[in-house]
């Protein structure tokens, strides 16, 4: 589970050190009070930082679940 772009950077760090192997399965969780928000801009930023190759999914926290799912589907990811 990935909650913000810092976690994506850390995943790349772990991959560079041989601790994670592709393909990567990334579950982007959006909408928490201190995490990436369920907006097209924040999802787009997260997608631009995914380690490759990645399969990604989007989910949301609480009231943001529906919006996160819609953004994920509209952006070509899973939910």
GROMACS .gro file of N, CA, C and O in nm:
model
  316
    1UNK      N    1   0.084  -0.118   0.000
    1UNK     CA    2   0.000   0.000   0.000
    1UNK      C    3   0.088   0.125   0.000
    1UNK      O    4   0.184   0.133   0.075
    2UNK      N    5   0.053   0.218  -0.084
    2UNK     CA    6   0.125   0.344  -0.096
    2UNK      C    7   0.029   0.458  -0.061
    2UNK      O    8  -0.078   0.469  -0.119
    3UNK      N    9   0.072   0.543   0.032
    3UNK     CA   10  -0.013   0.653   0.076
    3UNK      C   11   0.035   0.790   0.027
    3UNK      O   12  -0.040   0.886   0.033
    4UNK      N   13   0.159   0.800  -0.017
    4UNK     CA   14   0.210   0.929  -0.066
    4UNK      C   15   0.333   0.907  -0.154
    4UNK      O   16   0.384   0.795  -0.166
    5UNK      N   17   0.381   1.013  -0.215
    5UNK     CA   18   0.492   1.001  -0.309
    5UNK      C   19   0.623   0.962  -0.239
    5UNK      O   20   0.709   0.900  -0.300
    6UNK      N   21   0.637   0.995  -0.113
    6UNK     CA   22   0.756   0.953  -0.039
    6UNK      C   23   0.767   0.802  -0.033
    6UNK      O   24   0.878   0.746  -0.040
    7UNK      N   25   0.655   0.735  -0.020
    7UNK     CA   26   0.655   0.589  -0.017
    7UNK      C   27   0.695   0.531  -0.153
    7UNK      O   28   0.761   0.428  -0.161
    8UNK      N   29   0.657   0.599  -0.262
    8UNK     CA   30   0.700   0.555  -0.395
    8UNK      C   31   0.851   0.571  -0.410
    8UNK      O   32   0.918   0.484  -0.465
    9UNK      N   33   0.904   0.682  -0.360
    9UNK     CA   34   1.048   0.703  -0.366
    9UNK      C   35   1.121   0.596  -0.286
    9UNK      O   36   1.227   0.546  -0.327
   10UNK      N   37   1.066   0.559  -0.172
   10UNK     CA   38   1.128   0.455  -0.090
   10UNK      C   39   1.123   0.319  -0.158
   10UNK      O   40   1.218   0.242  -0.150
   11UNK      N   41   1.015   0.291  -0.229
   11UNK     CA   42   1.006   0.166  -0.304
   11UNK      C   43   1.116   0.159  -0.410
   11UNK      O   44   1.179   0.055  -0.430
   12UNK      N   45   1.142   0.271  -0.478
   12UNK     CA   46   1.250   0.274  -0.577
   12UNK      C   47   1.385   0.253  -0.508
   12UNK      O   48   1.472   0.183  -0.561
   13UNK      N   49   1.403   0.312  -0.394
   13UNK     CA   50   1.526   0.295  -0.315
   13UNK      C   51   1.547   0.148  -0.281
   13UNK      O   52   1.657   0.094  -0.297
   14UNK      N   53   1.442   0.081  -0.235
   14UNK     CA   54   1.452  -0.061  -0.201
   14UNK      C   55   1.481  -0.146  -0.324
   14UNK      O   56   1.558  -0.242  -0.318
   15UNK      N   57   1.422  -0.109  -0.437
   15UNK     CA   58   1.447  -0.182  -0.562
   15UNK      C   59   1.593  -0.166  -0.604
   15UNK      O   60   1.658  -0.265  -0.644
   16UNK      N   61   1.647  -0.046  -0.596
   16UNK     CA   62   1.786  -0.022  -0.634
   16UNK      C   63   1.883  -0.104  -0.549
   16UNK      O   64   1.991  -0.139  -0.595
   17UNK      N   65   1.844  -0.136  -0.429
   17UNK     CA   66   1.929  -0.214  -0.339
   17UNK      C   67   1.898  -0.364  -0.344
   17UNK      O   68   1.950  -0.440  -0.265
   18UNK      N   69   1.812  -0.403  -0.439
   18UNK     CA   70   1.785  -0.544  -0.459
   18UNK      C   71   1.689  -0.605  -0.358
   18UNK      O   72   1.678  -0.727  -0.350
   19UNK      N   73   1.616  -0.522  -0.285
   19UNK     CA   74   1.524  -0.575  -0.183
   19UNK      C   75   1.382  -0.592  -0.234
   19UNK      O   76   1.302  -0.660  -0.170
   20UNK      N   77   1.349  -0.531  -0.347
   20UNK     CA   78   1.220  -0.550  -0.414
   20UNK      C   79   1.246  -0.587  -0.558
   20UNK      O   80   1.336  -0.532  -0.621
   21UNK      N   81   1.167  -0.679  -0.609
   21UNK     CA   82   1.183  -0.725  -0.747
   21UNK      C   83   1.055  -0.700  -0.827
   21UNK      O   84   0.946  -0.718  -0.775
   22UNK      N   85   1.069  -0.658  -0.954
   22UNK     CA   86   0.951  -0.640  -1.038
   22UNK      C   87   0.892  -0.774  -1.079
   22UNK      O   88   0.961  -0.875  -1.071
   23UNK      N   89   0.769  -0.775  -1.126
   23UNK     CA   90   0.682  -0.660  -1.144
   23UNK      C   91   0.625  -0.614  -1.009
   23UNK      O   92   0.602  -0.694  -0.919
   24UNK      N   93   0.604  -0.484  -0.997
   24UNK     CA   94   0.554  -0.426  -0.874
   24UNK      C   95   0.402  -0.415  -0.878
   24UNK      O   96   0.346  -0.378  -0.980
   25UNK      N   97   0.338  -0.447  -0.770
   25UNK     CA   98   0.194  -0.429  -0.756
   25UNK      C   99   0.176  -0.318  -0.654
   25UNK      O  100   0.216  -0.332  -0.538
   26UNK      N  101   0.119  -0.207  -0.698
   26UNK     CA  102   0.110  -0.087  -0.615
   26UNK      C  103  -0.036  -0.053  -0.591
   26UNK      O  104  -0.112  -0.032  -0.685
   27UNK      N  105  -0.075  -0.049  -0.466
   27UNK     CA  106  -0.210  -0.011  -0.428
   27UNK      C  107  -0.203   0.132  -0.374
   27UNK      O  108  -0.153   0.154  -0.264
   28UNK      N  109  -0.248   0.228  -0.455
   28UNK     CA  110  -0.245   0.369  -0.417
   28UNK      C  111  -0.369   0.400  -0.335
   28UNK      O  112  -0.482   0.389  -0.384
   29UNK      N  113  -0.349   0.438  -0.211
   29UNK     CA  114  -0.460   0.471  -0.121
   29UNK      C  115  -0.468   0.623  -0.109
   29UNK      O  116  -0.373   0.687  -0.063
   30UNK      N  117  -0.581   0.678  -0.150
   30UNK     CA  118  -0.598   0.822  -0.158
   30UNK      C  119  -0.703   0.872  -0.058
   30UNK      O  120  -0.794   0.799  -0.022
   31UNK      N  121  -0.687   0.997  -0.017
   31UNK     CA  122  -0.792   1.063   0.058
   31UNK      C  123  -0.776   1.071   0.208
   31UNK      O  124  -0.863   1.122   0.277
   32UNK      N  125  -0.665   1.024   0.262
   32UNK     CA  126  -0.644   1.036   0.407
   32UNK      C  127  -0.607   1.178   0.444
   32UNK      O  128  -0.560   1.256   0.360
   33UNK      N  129  -0.622   1.216   0.569
   33UNK     CA  130  -0.594   1.353   0.608
   33UNK      C  131  -0.447   1.392   0.592
   33UNK      O  132  -0.416   1.509   0.572
   34UNK      N  133  -0.356   1.298   0.596
   34UNK     CA  134  -0.212   1.328   0.584
   34UNK      C  135  -0.148   1.249   0.471
   34UNK      O  136  -0.030   1.218   0.474
   35UNK      N  137  -0.228   1.215   0.369
   35UNK     CA  138  -0.178   1.134   0.257
   35UNK      C  139  -0.216   1.202   0.126
   35UNK      O  140  -0.276   1.309   0.125
   36UNK      N  141  -0.180   1.138   0.014
   36UNK     CA  142  -0.219   1.189  -0.117
   36UNK      C  143  -0.372   1.198  -0.123
   36UNK      O  144  -0.442   1.109  -0.075
   37UNK      N  145  -0.420   1.304  -0.183
   37UNK     CA  146  -0.564   1.326  -0.190
   37UNK      C  147  -0.623   1.262  -0.316
   37UNK      O  148  -0.551   1.232  -0.411
   38UNK      N  149  -0.752   1.242  -0.315
   38UNK     CA  150  -0.823   1.178  -0.428
   38UNK      C  151  -0.856   1.284  -0.532
   38UNK      O  152  -0.971   1.319  -0.555
   39UNK      N  153  -0.750   1.335  -0.597
   39UNK     CA  154  -0.766   1.433  -0.703
   39UNK      C  155  -0.691   1.384  -0.826
   39UNK      O  156  -0.594   1.308  -0.813
   40UNK      N  157  -0.732   1.428  -0.944
   40UNK     CA  158  -0.658   1.388  -1.065
   40UNK      C  159  -0.511   1.429  -1.059
   40UNK      O  160  -0.424   1.353  -1.102
   41UNK      N  161  -0.482   1.546  -1.006
   41UNK     CA  162  -0.344   1.593  -1.001
   41UNK      C  163  -0.257   1.504  -0.913
   41UNK      O  164  -0.145   1.468  -0.950
   42UNK      N  165  -0.306   1.468  -0.795
   42UNK     CA  166  -0.225   1.387  -0.704
   42UNK      C  167  -0.213   1.243  -0.753
   42UNK      O  168  -0.107   1.182  -0.739
   43UNK      N  169  -0.318   1.189  -0.813
   43UNK     CA  170  -0.307   1.056  -0.871
   43UNK      C  171  -0.208   1.059  -0.987
   43UNK      O  172  -0.123   0.971  -1.000
   44UNK      N  173  -0.217   1.162  -1.072
   44UNK     CA  174  -0.125   1.174  -1.185
   44UNK      C  175   0.020   1.182  -1.140
   44UNK      O  176   0.108   1.121  -1.202
   45UNK      N  177   0.046   1.257  -1.035
   45UNK     CA  178   0.182   1.266  -0.982
   45UNK      C  179   0.229   1.128  -0.936
   45UNK      O  180   0.341   1.086  -0.968
   46UNK      N  181   0.145   1.059  -0.861
   46UNK     CA  182   0.182   0.926  -0.812
   46UNK      C  183   0.210   0.832  -0.930
   46UNK      O  184   0.308   0.757  -0.929
   47UNK      N  185   0.127   0.837  -1.032
   47UNK     CA  186   0.147   0.749  -1.148
   47UNK      C  187   0.278   0.781  -1.220
   47UNK      O  188   0.346   0.691  -1.270
   48UNK      N  189   0.314   0.909  -1.224
   48UNK     CA  190   0.439   0.947  -1.291
   48UNK      C  191   0.562   0.897  -1.215
   48UNK      O  192   0.670   0.889  -1.273
   49UNK      N  193   0.546   0.864  -1.088
   49UNK     CA  194   0.658   0.821  -1.005
   49UNK      C  195   0.663   0.670  -0.981
   49UNK      O  196   0.752   0.622  -0.911
   50UNK      N  197   0.570   0.595  -1.040
   50UNK     CA  198   0.568   0.450  -1.019
   50UNK      C  199   0.696   0.386  -1.067
   50UNK      O  200   0.745   0.417  -1.175
   51UNK      N  201   0.751   0.292  -0.989
   51UNK     CA  202   0.864   0.214  -1.042
   51UNK      C  203   0.812   0.124  -1.154
   51UNK      O  204   0.696   0.084  -1.153
   52UNK      N  205   0.898   0.095  -1.249
   52UNK     CA  206   0.855   0.015  -1.364
   52UNK      C  207   0.924  -0.121  -1.363
   52UNK      O  208   1.039  -0.129  -1.324
   53UNK      N  209   0.855  -0.224  -1.405
   53UNK     CA  210   0.714  -0.229  -1.445
   53UNK      C  211   0.623  -0.240  -1.323
   53UNK      O  212   0.657  -0.305  -1.226
   54UNK      N  213   0.510  -0.172  -1.330
   54UNK     CA  214   0.413  -0.173  -1.220
   54UNK      C  215   0.273  -0.202  -1.270
   54UNK      O  216   0.235  -0.161  -1.379
   55UNK      N  217   0.199  -0.271  -1.188
   55UNK     CA  218   0.054  -0.285  -1.201
   55UNK      C  219   0.000  -0.206  -1.084
   55UNK      O  220   0.046  -0.221  -0.972
   56UNK      N  221  -0.096  -0.117  -1.108
   56UNK     CA  222  -0.143  -0.033  -0.999
   56UNK      C  223  -0.294  -0.037  -0.984
   56UNK      O  224  -0.368  -0.067  -1.078
   57UNK      N  225  -0.335  -0.009  -0.862
   57UNK     CA  226  -0.477  -0.005  -0.825
   57UNK      C  227  -0.498   0.122  -0.743
   57UNK      O  228  -0.405   0.170  -0.679
   58UNK      N  229  -0.619   0.172  -0.742
   58UNK     CA  230  -0.651   0.290  -0.660
   58UNK      C  231  -0.764   0.255  -0.564
   58UNK      O  232  -0.858   0.185  -0.599
   59UNK      N  233  -0.751   0.306  -0.445
   59UNK     CA  234  -0.855   0.291  -0.343
   59UNK      C  235  -0.859   0.417  -0.261
   59UNK      O  236  -0.769   0.501  -0.267
   60UNK      N  237  -0.964   0.433  -0.185
   60UNK     CA  238  -0.978   0.553  -0.105
   60UNK      C  239  -1.009   0.522   0.039
   60UNK      O  240  -1.043   0.409   0.075
   61UNK      N  241  -0.997   0.624   0.120
   61UNK     CA  242  -1.026   0.613   0.263
   61UNK      C  243  -1.158   0.683   0.290
   61UNK      O  244  -1.178   0.798   0.251
   62UNK      N  245  -1.250   0.611   0.352
   62UNK     CA  246  -1.377   0.670   0.395
   62UNK      C  247  -1.458   0.728   0.281
   62UNK      O  248  -1.482   0.663   0.179
   63UNK      N  249  -1.497   0.852   0.298
   63UNK     CA  250  -1.581   0.920   0.199
   63UNK      C  251  -1.512   0.939   0.064
   63UNK      O  252  -1.577   0.972  -0.034
   64UNK      N  253  -1.383   0.918   0.058
   64UNK     CA  254  -1.307   0.938  -0.066
   64UNK      C  255  -1.301   0.812  -0.152
   64UNK      O  256  -1.244   0.814  -0.261
   65UNK      N  257  -1.358   0.703  -0.104
   65UNK     CA  258  -1.350   0.576  -0.176
   65UNK      C  259  -1.410   0.584  -0.316
   65UNK      O  260  -1.348   0.543  -0.413
   66UNK      N  261  -1.530   0.638  -0.329
   66UNK     CA  262  -1.596   0.644  -0.460
   66UNK      C  263  -1.516   0.727  -0.558
   66UNK      O  264  -1.496   0.687  -0.673
   67UNK      N  265  -1.468   0.842  -0.513
   67UNK     CA  266  -1.389   0.929  -0.602
   67UNK      C  267  -1.259   0.860  -0.642
   67UNK      O  268  -1.217   0.866  -0.758
   68UNK      N  269  -1.191   0.795  -0.548
   68UNK     CA  270  -1.065   0.727  -0.579
   68UNK      C  271  -1.087   0.615  -0.680
   68UNK      O  272  -1.006   0.597  -0.772
   69UNK      N  273  -1.194   0.540  -0.663
   69UNK     CA  274  -1.224   0.432  -0.758
   69UNK      C  275  -1.252   0.488  -0.897
   69UNK      O  276  -1.201   0.437  -0.997
   70UNK      N  277  -1.330   0.595  -0.904
   70UNK     CA  278  -1.360   0.657  -1.033
   70UNK      C  279  -1.232   0.709  -1.100
   70UNK      O  280  -1.212   0.689  -1.221
   71UNK      N  281  -1.145   0.773  -1.023
   71UNK     CA  282  -1.018   0.821  -1.078
   71UNK      C  283  -0.932   0.705  -1.126
   71UNK      O  284  -0.870   0.713  -1.232
   72UNK      N  285  -0.928   0.597  -1.049
   72UNK     CA  286  -0.849   0.482  -1.088
   72UNK      C  287  -0.897   0.420  -1.218
   72UNK      O  288  -0.818   0.391  -1.308
   73UNK      N  289  -1.027   0.403  -1.230
   73UNK     CA  290  -1.083   0.345  -1.353
   73UNK      C  291  -1.062   0.437  -1.472
   73UNK      O  292  -1.025   0.392  -1.580
   74UNK      N  293  -1.084   0.567  -1.453
   74UNK     CA  294  -1.069   0.663  -1.562
   74UNK      C  295  -0.923   0.675  -1.607
   74UNK      O  296  -0.897   0.711  -1.722
   75UNK      N  297  -0.831   0.641  -1.519
   75UNK     CA  298  -0.688   0.653  -1.551
   75UNK      C  299  -0.626   0.522  -1.598
   75UNK      O  300  -0.506   0.514  -1.616
   76UNK      N  301  -0.708   0.418  -1.610
   76UNK     CA  302  -0.659   0.292  -1.665
   76UNK      C  303  -0.603   0.194  -1.564
   76UNK      O  304  -0.539   0.097  -1.600
   77UNK      N  305  -0.629   0.219  -1.437
   77UNK     CA  306  -0.581   0.127  -1.333
   77UNK      C  307  -0.689   0.035  -1.284
   77UNK      O  308  -0.801   0.036  -1.331
   78UNK      N  309  -0.653  -0.044  -1.188
   78UNK     CA  310  -0.749  -0.132  -1.125
   78UNK      C  311  -0.803  -0.067  -0.998
   78UNK      O  312  -0.761   0.040  -0.958
   79UNK      N  313  -0.899  -0.135  -0.938
   79UNK     CA  314  -0.957  -0.084  -0.813
   79UNK      C  315  -0.969  -0.199  -0.714
   79UNK      O  316  -0.965  -0.314  -0.748
   0.00000   0.00000   0.00000
